[in-house]
mmCIF file of C-alpha atoms in Angstrom:
data_model
loop_
_atom_site.group_PDB
_atom_site.id
_atom_site.type_symbol
_atom_site.label_atom_id
_atom_site.label_comp_id
_atom_site.label_asym_id
_atom_site.label_seq_id
_atom_site.Cartn_x
_atom_site.Cartn_y
_atom_site.Cartn_z
ATOM 1 C CA UNK A 1 -37.350 -12.939 37.440
ATOM 2 C CA UNK A 2 -35.010 -16.093 37.933
ATOM 3 C CA UNK A 3 -34.662 -16.505 34.094
ATOM 4 C CA UNK A 4 -33.760 -12.719 34.233
ATOM 5 C CA UNK A 5 -30.770 -13.242 36.430
ATOM 6 C CA UNK A 6 -29.617 -16.100 34.509
ATOM 7 C CA UNK A 7 -29.312 -14.202 30.703
ATOM 8 C CA UNK A 8 -27.337 -11.423 32.900
ATOM 9 C CA UNK A 9 -24.880 -13.918 34.049
ATOM 10 C CA UNK A 10 -24.815 -15.584 30.309
ATOM 11 C CA UNK A 11 -24.170 -11.997 28.821
ATOM 12 C CA UNK A 12 -21.892 -11.389 31.319
ATOM 13 C CA UNK A 13 -20.231 -14.267 30.338
ATOM 14 C CA UNK A 14 -20.120 -13.251 26.723
ATOM 15 C CA UNK A 15 -18.774 -10.472 26.950
ATOM 16 C CA UNK A 16 -15.367 -11.405 29.349
ATOM 17 C CA UNK A 17 -14.745 -13.771 26.944
ATOM 18 C CA UNK A 18 -15.017 -11.193 24.084
ATOM 19 C CA UNK A 19 -13.264 -8.242 25.976
ATOM 20 C CA UNK A 20 -9.847 -10.476 25.613
ATOM 21 C CA UNK A 21 -7.372 -8.018 23.297
ATOM 22 C CA UNK A 22 -7.372 -9.168 19.955
ATOM 23 C CA UNK A 23 -4.047 -9.801 18.121
ATOM 24 C CA UNK A 24 -2.714 -6.647 16.060
ATOM 25 C CA UNK A 25 -1.199 -7.340 12.593
ATOM 26 C CA UNK A 26 2.638 -5.952 12.575
ATOM 27 C CA UNK A 27 4.301 -3.503 9.874
ATOM 28 C CA UNK A 28 6.199 -5.815 7.655
ATOM 29 C CA UNK A 29 9.934 -5.394 6.886
ATOM 30 C CA UNK A 30 10.120 -8.689 4.985
ATOM 31 C CA UNK A 31 9.742 -10.353 7.830
ATOM 32 C CA UNK A 32 6.810 -12.704 6.108
ATOM 33 C CA UNK A 33 6.460 -10.970 2.750
ATOM 34 C CA UNK A 34 9.158 -9.357 -0.163
ATOM 35 C CA UNK A 35 7.533 -6.128 -1.808
ATOM 36 C CA UNK A 36 8.963 -5.685 -5.154
ATOM 37 C CA UNK A 37 7.720 -2.292 -6.919
ATOM 38 C CA UNK A 38 7.699 -1.763 -10.583
ATOM 39 C CA UNK A 39 6.501 1.363 -12.508
ATOM 40 C CA UNK A 40 5.380 1.637 -15.578
ATOM 41 C CA UNK A 41 4.826 5.113 -17.270
ATOM 42 C CA UNK A 42 2.169 5.621 -20.309
ATOM 43 C CA UNK A 43 1.552 8.934 -21.379
ATOM 44 C CA UNK A 44 0.419 11.041 -17.988
ATOM 45 C CA UNK A 45 -0.195 8.259 -16.117
ATOM 46 C CA UNK A 46 1.972 6.312 -14.017
ATOM 47 C CA UNK A 47 1.637 2.903 -12.981
ATOM 48 C CA UNK A 48 2.999 1.460 -9.711
ATOM 49 C CA UNK A 49 2.967 -2.640 -9.536
ATOM 50 C CA UNK A 50 3.661 -4.027 -5.824
ATOM 51 C CA UNK A 51 4.010 -7.689 -6.419
ATOM 52 C CA UNK A 52 3.628 -8.990 -3.097
ATOM 53 C CA UNK A 53 5.382 -12.873 -2.100
ATOM 54 C CA UNK A 54 4.824 -14.635 1.468
ATOM 55 C CA UNK A 55 8.064 -15.854 2.787
ATOM 56 C CA UNK A 56 6.628 -17.270 5.865
ATOM 57 C CA UNK A 57 5.501 -21.144 6.443
ATOM 58 C CA UNK A 58 2.564 -19.726 6.806
ATOM 59 C CA UNK A 59 -1.044 -18.263 5.390
ATOM 60 C CA UNK A 60 -0.825 -14.375 5.780
ATOM 61 C CA UNK A 61 -3.110 -11.518 5.635
ATOM 62 C CA UNK A 62 -2.236 -7.889 4.856
ATOM 63 C CA UNK A 63 -2.963 -4.781 4.304
ATOM 64 C CA UNK A 64 -0.976 -2.769 2.029
ATOM 65 C CA UNK A 65 -1.181 1.075 2.483
ATOM 66 C CA UNK A 66 -0.093 3.096 -0.684
ATOM 67 C CA UNK A 67 -0.297 7.058 -0.020
ATOM 68 C CA UNK A 68 -1.355 9.305 -2.608
ATOM 69 C CA UNK A 69 -0.228 13.133 -3.271
ATOM 70 C CA UNK A 70 -3.195 14.029 -1.121
ATOM 71 C CA UNK A 71 -1.641 12.790 1.262
ATOM 72 C CA UNK A 72 -4.224 10.590 1.975
ATOM 73 C CA UNK A 73 -3.937 6.386 2.072
ATOM 74 C CA UNK A 74 -5.204 3.825 -0.140
ATOM 75 C CA UNK A 75 -5.589 0.579 1.523
ATOM 76 C CA UNK A 76 -5.398 -2.829 -0.288
ATOM 77 C CA UNK A 77 -6.605 -5.902 1.816
ATOM 78 C CA UNK A 78 -5.561 -9.195 1.128
ATOM 79 C CA UNK A 79 -6.990 -12.333 3.229
ATOM 80 C CA UNK A 80 -5.256 -15.798 2.937
ATOM 81 C CA UNK A 81 -2.451 -15.578 0.844
ATOM 82 C CA UNK A 82 -0.889 -18.998 1.133
ATOM 83 C CA UNK A 83 2.495 -19.836 2.213
ATOM 84 C CA UNK A 84 5.192 -19.166 -1.161
ATOM 85 C CA UNK A 85 1.876 -17.231 -3.107
ATOM 86 C CA UNK A 86 2.239 -13.630 -5.215
ATOM 87 C CA UNK A 87 -0.040 -11.020 -5.050
ATOM 88 C CA UNK A 88 -0.143 -8.378 -7.475
ATOM 89 C CA UNK A 89 -1.185 -4.853 -6.585
ATOM 90 C CA UNK A 90 -1.602 -2.505 -9.629
ATOM 91 C CA UNK A 91 -1.511 1.248 -8.381
ATOM 92 C CA UNK A 92 -3.341 3.071 -11.492
ATOM 93 C CA UNK A 93 -3.451 6.491 -9.574
ATOM 94 C CA UNK A 94 -1.853 9.701 -11.583
ATOM 95 C CA UNK A 95 -1.319 11.043 -7.849
ATOM 96 C CA UNK A 96 0.518 8.504 -5.876
ATOM 97 C CA UNK A 97 4.036 9.255 -4.263
ATOM 98 C CA UNK A 98 4.978 5.609 -4.342
ATOM 99 C CA UNK A 99 5.116 5.319 -0.037
ATOM 100 C CA UNK A 100 3.727 2.610 1.293
ATOM 101 C CA UNK A 101 3.498 0.819 4.350
ATOM 102 C CA UNK A 102 2.520 -3.023 4.483
ATOM 103 C CA UNK A 103 0.983 -4.803 7.729
ATOM 104 C CA UNK A 104 1.105 -8.761 7.859
ATOM 105 C CA UNK A 105 -0.079 -10.927 10.134
ATOM 106 C CA UNK A 106 -0.838 -14.771 10.275
ATOM 107 C CA UNK A 107 -4.263 -15.604 8.748
ATOM 108 C CA UNK A 108 -4.402 -18.026 11.752
ATOM 109 C CA UNK A 109 -4.407 -14.753 14.310
ATOM 110 C CA UNK A 110 -7.500 -13.548 12.801
ATOM 111 C CA UNK A 111 -5.623 -10.000 13.736
ATOM 112 C CA UNK A 112 -6.842 -6.462 13.733
ATOM 113 C CA UNK A 113 -5.749 -4.303 10.592
ATOM 114 C CA UNK A 114 -5.407 -0.819 11.023
ATOM 115 C CA UNK A 115 -7.603 2.092 8.856
ATOM 116 C CA UNK A 116 -6.589 4.341 6.451
ATOM 117 C CA UNK A 117 -7.122 7.431 8.600
ATOM 118 C CA UNK A 118 -4.995 6.061 11.317
ATOM 119 C CA UNK A 119 -1.541 6.031 9.084
ATOM 120 C CA UNK A 120 -0.509 9.972 9.555
ATOM 121 C CA UNK A 121 -0.344 9.243 13.786
ATOM 122 C CA UNK A 122 1.721 6.011 13.150
ATOM 123 C CA UNK A 123 4.190 7.600 10.723
ATOM 124 C CA UNK A 124 4.523 10.869 13.333
ATOM 125 C CA UNK A 125 5.218 8.021 16.149
ATOM 126 C CA UNK A 126 7.740 6.077 14.114
ATOM 127 C CA UNK A 127 8.332 7.743 10.690
ATOM 128 C CA UNK A 128 10.907 4.006 10.181
ATOM 129 C CA UNK A 129 7.770 2.495 8.864
ATOM 130 C CA UNK A 130 7.324 4.843 5.643
ATOM 131 C CA UNK A 131 8.941 2.333 2.747
ATOM 132 C CA UNK A 132 9.988 4.033 -0.670
ATOM 133 C CA UNK A 133 12.469 1.415 -2.125
ATOM 134 C CA UNK A 134 13.538 1.610 -5.898
ATOM 135 C CA UNK A 135 10.981 1.900 -8.466
ATOM 136 C CA UNK A 136 12.731 0.609 -11.636
ATOM 137 C CA UNK A 137 10.873 1.247 -14.672
ATOM 138 C CA UNK A 138 9.054 -1.622 -16.213
ATOM 139 C CA UNK A 139 10.541 -3.159 -19.212
ATOM 140 C CA UNK A 140 10.132 -3.078 -23.003
ATOM 141 C CA UNK A 141 8.084 -6.390 -23.911
ATOM 142 C CA UNK A 142 10.037 -9.204 -24.955
ATOM 143 C CA UNK A 143 12.789 -7.697 -22.691
ATOM 144 C CA UNK A 144 13.506 -9.459 -19.114
ATOM 145 C CA UNK A 145 12.026 -7.546 -15.762
ATOM 146 C CA UNK A 146 14.480 -5.868 -13.380
ATOM 147 C CA UNK A 147 13.136 -4.781 -9.985
ATOM 148 C CA UNK A 148 14.665 -3.724 -7.121
ATOM 149 C CA UNK A 149 13.286 -4.660 -3.832
ATOM 150 C CA UNK A 150 11.950 -2.282 -1.206
ATOM 151 C CA UNK A 151 14.230 -1.068 1.646
ATOM 152 C CA UNK A 152 12.897 1.350 4.381
ATOM 153 C CA UNK A 153 13.893 5.021 3.855
ATOM 154 C CA UNK A 154 15.770 4.490 0.317
ATOM 155 C CA UNK A 155 14.709 6.961 -2.076
ATOM 156 C CA UNK A 156 13.073 6.163 -5.287
ATOM 157 C CA UNK A 157 14.800 5.920 -8.755
ATOM 158 C CA UNK A 158 14.997 9.794 -10.202
ATOM 159 C CA UNK A 159 15.273 10.480 -13.377
ATOM 160 C CA UNK A 160 16.562 14.327 -14.394
ATOM 161 C CA UNK A 161 14.127 16.718 -16.161
ATOM 162 C CA UNK A 162 14.412 17.340 -19.665
ATOM 163 C CA UNK A 163 14.950 20.526 -20.487
ATOM 164 C CA UNK A 164 13.387 22.470 -24.175
ATOM 165 C CA UNK A 165 16.152 23.743 -26.133
ATOM 166 C CA UNK A 166 15.479 27.385 -26.438
ATOM 167 C CA UNK A 167 15.835 27.326 -30.238
ATOM 168 C CA UNK A 168 13.424 24.822 -30.892
ATOM 169 C CA UNK A 169 10.826 27.300 -29.102
ATOM 170 C CA UNK A 170 10.805 29.607 -31.995
ATOM 171 C CA UNK A 171 8.328 28.981 -34.561
ATOM 172 C CA UNK A 172 9.401 28.504 -38.298
ATOM 173 C CA UNK A 173 7.297 30.708 -39.349
ATOM 174 C CA UNK A 174 5.252 33.656 -38.285
ATOM 175 C CA UNK A 175 1.951 33.047 -36.296
ATOM 176 C CA UNK A 176 -0.772 33.325 -38.856
ATOM 177 C CA UNK A 177 -3.150 36.338 -38.162
ATOM 178 C CA UNK A 178 -6.940 36.656 -37.692
ATOM 179 C CA UNK A 179 -8.362 37.728 -40.639
ATOM 180 C CA UNK A 180 -11.823 40.145 -40.577
#
């Protein structure tokens, strides 16, 4: 009976120590990380490259949430990005909207990060957390890269749609007829 009592006290002490609130990662708007986005379109496939650089003096953990056209969020989680190091994430989904949210925390904090299904609730409470930045086209092979940094609330670069020339849509000769 005495051992059962001591086991209960030890279990209570262990659970009390673990009940301390874990630190939470915060939205990073250029405090620990910089994000540079570029876009490359090949045919119908659109790739968005996120180059994430640790600008703080300590190792950082981060989660990059990118929004898909369906409204759901894809997540890339990276642990222990060293000070000054760079990480590149390539989103090859054709249904990427270009919107993203990045959370970070010092690696030594062992912070908790939100789950992808929580992001829409977070945005509803604070719409300013979503970033779009400027998307720049990837340079031609051999050309120097030109990229723009992300800023909260900025709209992505938009190109004007091409309007087809009606004269070019008329066939040069009548369509072939089906022979019986």
